[in-house]
mmCIF file of C-alpha atoms in Angstrom:
data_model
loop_
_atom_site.group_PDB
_atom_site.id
_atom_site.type_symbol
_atom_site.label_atom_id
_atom_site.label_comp_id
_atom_site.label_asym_id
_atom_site.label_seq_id
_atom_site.Cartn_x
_atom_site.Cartn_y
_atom_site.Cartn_z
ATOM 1 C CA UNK A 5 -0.437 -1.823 17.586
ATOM 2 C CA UNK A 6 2.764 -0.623 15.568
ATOM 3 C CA UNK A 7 1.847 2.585 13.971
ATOM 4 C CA UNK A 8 3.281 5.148 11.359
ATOM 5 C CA UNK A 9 1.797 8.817 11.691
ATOM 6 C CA UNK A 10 1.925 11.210 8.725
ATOM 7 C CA UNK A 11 2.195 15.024 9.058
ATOM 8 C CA UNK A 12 0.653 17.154 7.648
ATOM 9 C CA UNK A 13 -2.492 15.507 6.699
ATOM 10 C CA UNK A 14 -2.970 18.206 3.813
ATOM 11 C CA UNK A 15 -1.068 20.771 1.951
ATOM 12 C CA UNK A 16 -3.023 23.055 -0.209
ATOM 13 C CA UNK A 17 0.344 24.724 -2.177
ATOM 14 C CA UNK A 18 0.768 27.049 -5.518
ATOM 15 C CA UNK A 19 2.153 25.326 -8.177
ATOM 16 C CA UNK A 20 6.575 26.015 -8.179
ATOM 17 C CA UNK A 21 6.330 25.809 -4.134
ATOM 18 C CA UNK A 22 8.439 23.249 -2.935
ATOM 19 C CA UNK A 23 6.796 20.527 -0.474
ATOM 20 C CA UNK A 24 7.983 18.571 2.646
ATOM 21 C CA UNK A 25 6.302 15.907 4.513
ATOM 22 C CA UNK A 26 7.385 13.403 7.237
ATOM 23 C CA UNK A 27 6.628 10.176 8.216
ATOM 24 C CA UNK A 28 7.158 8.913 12.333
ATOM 25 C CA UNK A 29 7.081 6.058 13.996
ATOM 26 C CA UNK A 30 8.028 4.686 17.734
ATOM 27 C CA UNK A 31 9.952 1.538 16.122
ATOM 28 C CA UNK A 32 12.670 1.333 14.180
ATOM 29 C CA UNK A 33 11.850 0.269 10.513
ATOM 30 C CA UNK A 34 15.283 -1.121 8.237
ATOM 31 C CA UNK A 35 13.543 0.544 5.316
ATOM 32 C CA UNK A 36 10.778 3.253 4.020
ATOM 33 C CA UNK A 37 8.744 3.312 1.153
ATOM 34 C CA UNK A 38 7.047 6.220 -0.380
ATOM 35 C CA UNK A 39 4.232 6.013 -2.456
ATOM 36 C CA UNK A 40 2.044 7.922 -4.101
ATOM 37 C CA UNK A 41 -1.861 7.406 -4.964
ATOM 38 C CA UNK A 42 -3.655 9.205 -7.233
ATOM 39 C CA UNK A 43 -7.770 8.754 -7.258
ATOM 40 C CA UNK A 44 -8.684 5.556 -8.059
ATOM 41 C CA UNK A 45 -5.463 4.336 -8.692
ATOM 42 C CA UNK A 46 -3.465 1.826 -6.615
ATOM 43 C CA UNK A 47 -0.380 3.576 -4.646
ATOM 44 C CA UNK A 48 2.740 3.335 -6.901
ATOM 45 C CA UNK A 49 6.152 3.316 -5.105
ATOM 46 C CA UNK A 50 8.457 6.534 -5.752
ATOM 47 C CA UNK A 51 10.991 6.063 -3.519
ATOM 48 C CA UNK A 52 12.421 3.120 -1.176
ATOM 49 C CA UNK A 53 15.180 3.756 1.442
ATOM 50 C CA UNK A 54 17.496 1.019 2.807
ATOM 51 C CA UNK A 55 20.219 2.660 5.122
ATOM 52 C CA UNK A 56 20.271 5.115 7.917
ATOM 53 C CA UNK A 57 20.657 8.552 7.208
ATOM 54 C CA UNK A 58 20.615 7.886 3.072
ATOM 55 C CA UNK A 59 19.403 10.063 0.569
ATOM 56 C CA UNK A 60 17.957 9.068 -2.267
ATOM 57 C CA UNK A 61 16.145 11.384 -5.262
ATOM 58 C CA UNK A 62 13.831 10.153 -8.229
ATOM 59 C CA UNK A 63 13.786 13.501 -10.160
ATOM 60 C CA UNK A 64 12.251 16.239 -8.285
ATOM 61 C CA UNK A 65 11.591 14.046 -5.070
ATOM 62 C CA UNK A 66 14.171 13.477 -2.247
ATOM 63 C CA UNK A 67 13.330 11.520 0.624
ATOM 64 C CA UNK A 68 15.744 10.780 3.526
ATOM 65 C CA UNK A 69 15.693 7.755 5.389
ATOM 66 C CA UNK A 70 16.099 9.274 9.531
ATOM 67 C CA UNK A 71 19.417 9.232 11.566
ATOM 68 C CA UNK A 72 17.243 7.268 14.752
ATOM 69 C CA UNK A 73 15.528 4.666 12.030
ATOM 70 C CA UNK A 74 11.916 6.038 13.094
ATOM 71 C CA UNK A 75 11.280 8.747 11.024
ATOM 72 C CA UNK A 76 11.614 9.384 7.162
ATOM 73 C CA UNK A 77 11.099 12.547 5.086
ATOM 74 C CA UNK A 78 10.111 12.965 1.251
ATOM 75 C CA UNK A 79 10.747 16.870 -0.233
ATOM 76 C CA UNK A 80 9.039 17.513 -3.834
ATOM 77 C CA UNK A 81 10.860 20.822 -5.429
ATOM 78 C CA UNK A 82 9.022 23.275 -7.760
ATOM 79 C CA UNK A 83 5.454 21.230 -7.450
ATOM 80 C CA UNK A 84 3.549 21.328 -10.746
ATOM 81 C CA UNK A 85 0.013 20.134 -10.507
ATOM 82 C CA UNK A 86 0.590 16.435 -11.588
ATOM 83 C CA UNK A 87 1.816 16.214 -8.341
ATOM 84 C CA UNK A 88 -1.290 16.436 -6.692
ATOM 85 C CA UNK A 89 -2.418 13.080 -5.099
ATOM 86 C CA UNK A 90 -1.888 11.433 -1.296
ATOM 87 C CA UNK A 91 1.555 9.999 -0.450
ATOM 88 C CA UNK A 92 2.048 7.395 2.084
ATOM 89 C CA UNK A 93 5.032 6.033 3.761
ATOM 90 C CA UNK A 94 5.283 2.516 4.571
ATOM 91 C CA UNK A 95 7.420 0.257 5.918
ATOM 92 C CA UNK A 96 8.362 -3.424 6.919
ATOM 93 C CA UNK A 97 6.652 -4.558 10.688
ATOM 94 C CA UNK A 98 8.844 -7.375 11.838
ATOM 95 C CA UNK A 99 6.589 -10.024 13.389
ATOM 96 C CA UNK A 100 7.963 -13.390 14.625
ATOM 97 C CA UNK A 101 8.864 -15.403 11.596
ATOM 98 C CA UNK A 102 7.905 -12.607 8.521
ATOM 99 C CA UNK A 103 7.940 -8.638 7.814
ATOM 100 C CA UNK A 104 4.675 -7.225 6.949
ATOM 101 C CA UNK A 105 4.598 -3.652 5.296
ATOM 102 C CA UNK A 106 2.558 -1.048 6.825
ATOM 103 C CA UNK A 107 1.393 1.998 5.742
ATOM 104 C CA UNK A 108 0.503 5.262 7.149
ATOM 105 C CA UNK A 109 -2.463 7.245 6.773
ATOM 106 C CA UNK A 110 -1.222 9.580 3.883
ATOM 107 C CA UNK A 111 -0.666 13.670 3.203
ATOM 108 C CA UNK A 112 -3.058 14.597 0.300
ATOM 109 C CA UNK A 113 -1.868 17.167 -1.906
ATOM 110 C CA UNK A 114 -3.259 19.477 -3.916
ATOM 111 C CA UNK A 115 -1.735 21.997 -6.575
ATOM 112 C CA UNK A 116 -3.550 25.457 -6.969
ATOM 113 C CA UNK A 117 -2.037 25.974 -10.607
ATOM 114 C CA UNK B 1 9.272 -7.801 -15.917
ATOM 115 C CA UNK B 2 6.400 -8.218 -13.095
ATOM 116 C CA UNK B 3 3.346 -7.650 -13.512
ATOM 117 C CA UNK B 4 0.067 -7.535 -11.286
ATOM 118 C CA UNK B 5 -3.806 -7.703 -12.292
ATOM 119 C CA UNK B 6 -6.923 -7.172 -10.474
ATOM 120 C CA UNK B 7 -10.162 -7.575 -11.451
ATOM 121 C CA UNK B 8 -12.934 -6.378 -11.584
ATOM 122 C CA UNK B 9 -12.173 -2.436 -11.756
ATOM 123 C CA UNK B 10 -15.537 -1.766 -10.421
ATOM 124 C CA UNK B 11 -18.205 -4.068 -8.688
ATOM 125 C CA UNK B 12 -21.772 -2.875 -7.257
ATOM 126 C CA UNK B 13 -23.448 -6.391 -5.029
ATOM 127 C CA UNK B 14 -26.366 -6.467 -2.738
ATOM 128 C CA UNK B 15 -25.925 -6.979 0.772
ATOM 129 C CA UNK B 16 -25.482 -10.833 1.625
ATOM 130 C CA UNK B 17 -24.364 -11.854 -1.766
ATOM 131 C CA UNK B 18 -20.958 -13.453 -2.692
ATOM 132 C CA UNK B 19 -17.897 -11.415 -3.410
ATOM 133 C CA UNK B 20 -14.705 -13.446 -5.475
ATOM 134 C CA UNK B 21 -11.706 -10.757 -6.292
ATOM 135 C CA UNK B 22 -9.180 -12.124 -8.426
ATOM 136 C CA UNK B 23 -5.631 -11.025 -8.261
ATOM 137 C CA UNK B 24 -2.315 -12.091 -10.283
ATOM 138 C CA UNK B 25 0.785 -11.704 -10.757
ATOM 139 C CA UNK B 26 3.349 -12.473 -13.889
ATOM 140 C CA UNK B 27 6.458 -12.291 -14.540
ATOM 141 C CA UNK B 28 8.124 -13.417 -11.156
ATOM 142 C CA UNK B 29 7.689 -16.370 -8.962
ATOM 143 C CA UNK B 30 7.074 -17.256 -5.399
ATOM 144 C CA UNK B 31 5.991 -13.614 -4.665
ATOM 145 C CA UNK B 32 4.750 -12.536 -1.322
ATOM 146 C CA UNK B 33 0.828 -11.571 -1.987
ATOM 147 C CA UNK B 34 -1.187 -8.518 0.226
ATOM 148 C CA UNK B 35 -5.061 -7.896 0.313
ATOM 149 C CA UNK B 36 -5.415 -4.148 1.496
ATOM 150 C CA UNK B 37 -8.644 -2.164 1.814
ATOM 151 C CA UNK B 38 -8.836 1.342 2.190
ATOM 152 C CA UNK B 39 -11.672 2.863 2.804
ATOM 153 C CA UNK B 40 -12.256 6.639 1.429
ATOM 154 C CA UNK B 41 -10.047 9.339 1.959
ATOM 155 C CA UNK B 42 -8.175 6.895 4.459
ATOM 156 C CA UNK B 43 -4.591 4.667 4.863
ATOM 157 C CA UNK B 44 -4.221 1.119 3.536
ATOM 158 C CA UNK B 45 -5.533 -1.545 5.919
ATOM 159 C CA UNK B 46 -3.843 -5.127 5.418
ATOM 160 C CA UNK B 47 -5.965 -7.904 5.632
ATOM 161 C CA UNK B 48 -4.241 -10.622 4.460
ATOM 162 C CA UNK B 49 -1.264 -11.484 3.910
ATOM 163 C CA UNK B 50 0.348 -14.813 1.674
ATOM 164 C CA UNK B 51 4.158 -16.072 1.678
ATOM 165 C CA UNK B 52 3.356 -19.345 -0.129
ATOM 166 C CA UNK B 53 0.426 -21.636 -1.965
ATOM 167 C CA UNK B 54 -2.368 -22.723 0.528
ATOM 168 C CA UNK B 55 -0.311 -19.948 3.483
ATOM 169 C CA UNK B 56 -2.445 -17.438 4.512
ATOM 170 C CA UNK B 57 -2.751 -15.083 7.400
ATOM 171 C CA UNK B 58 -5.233 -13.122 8.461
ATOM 172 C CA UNK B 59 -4.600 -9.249 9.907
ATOM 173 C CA UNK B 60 -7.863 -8.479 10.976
ATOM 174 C CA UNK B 61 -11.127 -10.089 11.878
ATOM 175 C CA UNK B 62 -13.638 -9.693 9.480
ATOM 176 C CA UNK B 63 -16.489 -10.881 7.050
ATOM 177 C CA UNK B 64 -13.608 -11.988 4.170
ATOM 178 C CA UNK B 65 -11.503 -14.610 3.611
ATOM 179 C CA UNK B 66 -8.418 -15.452 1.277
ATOM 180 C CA UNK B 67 -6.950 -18.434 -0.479
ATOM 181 C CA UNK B 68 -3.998 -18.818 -3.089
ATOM 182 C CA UNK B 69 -4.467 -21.851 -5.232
ATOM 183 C CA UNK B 70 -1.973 -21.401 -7.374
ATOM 184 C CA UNK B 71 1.698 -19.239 -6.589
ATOM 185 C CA UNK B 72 1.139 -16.107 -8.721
ATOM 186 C CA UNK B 73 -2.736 -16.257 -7.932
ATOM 187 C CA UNK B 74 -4.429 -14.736 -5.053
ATOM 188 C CA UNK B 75 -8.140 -14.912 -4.341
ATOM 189 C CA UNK B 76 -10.388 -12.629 -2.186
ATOM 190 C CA UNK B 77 -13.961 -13.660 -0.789
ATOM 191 C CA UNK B 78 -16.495 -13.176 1.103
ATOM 192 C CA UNK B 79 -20.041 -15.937 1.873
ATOM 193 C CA UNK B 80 -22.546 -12.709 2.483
ATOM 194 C CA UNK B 81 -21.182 -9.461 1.697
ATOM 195 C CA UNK B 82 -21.629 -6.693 4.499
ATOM 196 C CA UNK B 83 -22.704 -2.712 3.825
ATOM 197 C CA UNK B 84 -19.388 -2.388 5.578
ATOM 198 C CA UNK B 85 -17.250 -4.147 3.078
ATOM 199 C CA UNK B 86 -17.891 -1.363 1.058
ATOM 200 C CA UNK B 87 -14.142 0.043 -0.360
ATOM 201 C CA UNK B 88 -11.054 0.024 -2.388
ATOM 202 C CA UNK B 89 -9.737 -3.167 -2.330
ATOM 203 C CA UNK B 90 -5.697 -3.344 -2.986
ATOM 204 C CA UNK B 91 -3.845 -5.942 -4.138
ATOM 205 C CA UNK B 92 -0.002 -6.001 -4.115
ATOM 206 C CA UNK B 93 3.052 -8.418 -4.496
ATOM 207 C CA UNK B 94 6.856 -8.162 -2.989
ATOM 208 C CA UNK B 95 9.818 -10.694 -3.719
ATOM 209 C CA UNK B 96 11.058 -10.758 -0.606
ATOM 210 C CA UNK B 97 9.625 -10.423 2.930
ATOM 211 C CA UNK B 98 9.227 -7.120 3.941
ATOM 212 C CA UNK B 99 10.485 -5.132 0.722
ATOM 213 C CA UNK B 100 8.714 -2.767 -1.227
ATOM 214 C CA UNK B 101 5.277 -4.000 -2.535
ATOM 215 C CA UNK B 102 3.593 -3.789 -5.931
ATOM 216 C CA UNK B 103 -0.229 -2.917 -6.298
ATOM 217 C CA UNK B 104 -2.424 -3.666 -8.993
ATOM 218 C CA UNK B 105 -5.041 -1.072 -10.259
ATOM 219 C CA UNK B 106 -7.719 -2.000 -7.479
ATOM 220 C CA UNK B 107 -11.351 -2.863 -6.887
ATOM 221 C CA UNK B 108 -13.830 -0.148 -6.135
ATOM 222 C CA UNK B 109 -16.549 -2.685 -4.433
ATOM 223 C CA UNK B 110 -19.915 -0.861 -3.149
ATOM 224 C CA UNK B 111 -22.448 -2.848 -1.258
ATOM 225 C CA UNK B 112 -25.658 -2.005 -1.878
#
């Protein structure tokens, strides 16, 4: 079936690094979702892209929305250790008569403070 | 503004007992309603998914079921709970087809 992959799976990073992740697919999505989940929490939504090639930020997050509609990226600058948690991209499947939203399988981070 | 509840935080049940998980939502109407499970240290699974009172689809086979008696009101259950329904059990709302979803707080069931 329709898949997204996540890369990397993990990032262990010092707290003030800056972080990048990416989100691919082989179809084209019309829009990505981040989210992120923190333990035991449901995923909350950070950032939602509508348009090819936009760029949207939400303070120190900036996630890109891919020139070829299958890939997405999300950047976090100067991580602090709140930030640790997994972030998944998702996106709307278009089946025959309704979108479904997918997700994929998540980069956990973690913060060495 | 919207807002989404699931209950119970936490639930512990024997194998081949009856599971009911109760999710709704306020503030909005007509939503489209998700059941996800996510197992641990894994992605969201959907199981079922709800555009509509009484319309449900199902992603995957499996020991659960769903049903949405009311709009804002989303209901997940299982007859005889399995060892391998064991999980995090999501619940999320979206206005529209295929936009961003909503999740409540989740279910931590363990089957015992």
């Amino acid at each position: 079936g329709q898949q997204l992959n996540q890369s990397p799976q993990s990032m262990f990073i010092q707290e003030g690094e800056d972080v990048s992740m990416n989100c691919t697919s082989s179809s084209i999505f019309n829009t990505w979702l981040w989210y992120k989940q923190e333990p035991g929490e449901g995923p909350v939504l950070l950032i939602a892209l509508y348009k090819a090639g936009e760029l949207t930020s939400n303070g120190r997050l900036t996630a890109q929305f891919g020139i070829t509609r299958k890939d997405s990226f999300l950047n976090i600058s100067a991580s602090i250790p709140s930030d640790v948690g997994i972030y998944f991209c998702a996106g709307p499947l278009m089946k025959t008569s309704y979108d479904k939203v997918i997700f994929g399988p998540g980069t956990s981070l973690s913060v060495i403070p | 503004s919207q807002t989404i509840h699931q209950w119970p935080a936490t639930l512990v049940q024997p194998v081949g007992s009856p599971l009911s998980l109760e999710c709704t939502v306020e503030g909005t109407s007509n939503p489209n309603l998700y059941w996800y499970r996510q197992a641990a240290g894994r992605g969201l699974q959907l199981l079922f998914y709800s555009v509509g009172i009484g319309q449900i689809s199902s992603e995957v086979p499996q020991n659960l079921s769903a049903s949405r008696p009311q709009d804002r009101q989303f209901i997940l259950s299982s007859k005889k709970l399995l060892l391998s329904d064991s999980g995090f059990y999501l619940c999320a709302w979206a206005k529209w087809e295929g936009t961003e979803a909503f999740f409540g707080q989740g279910t931590r069931l363990t089957v015992v």
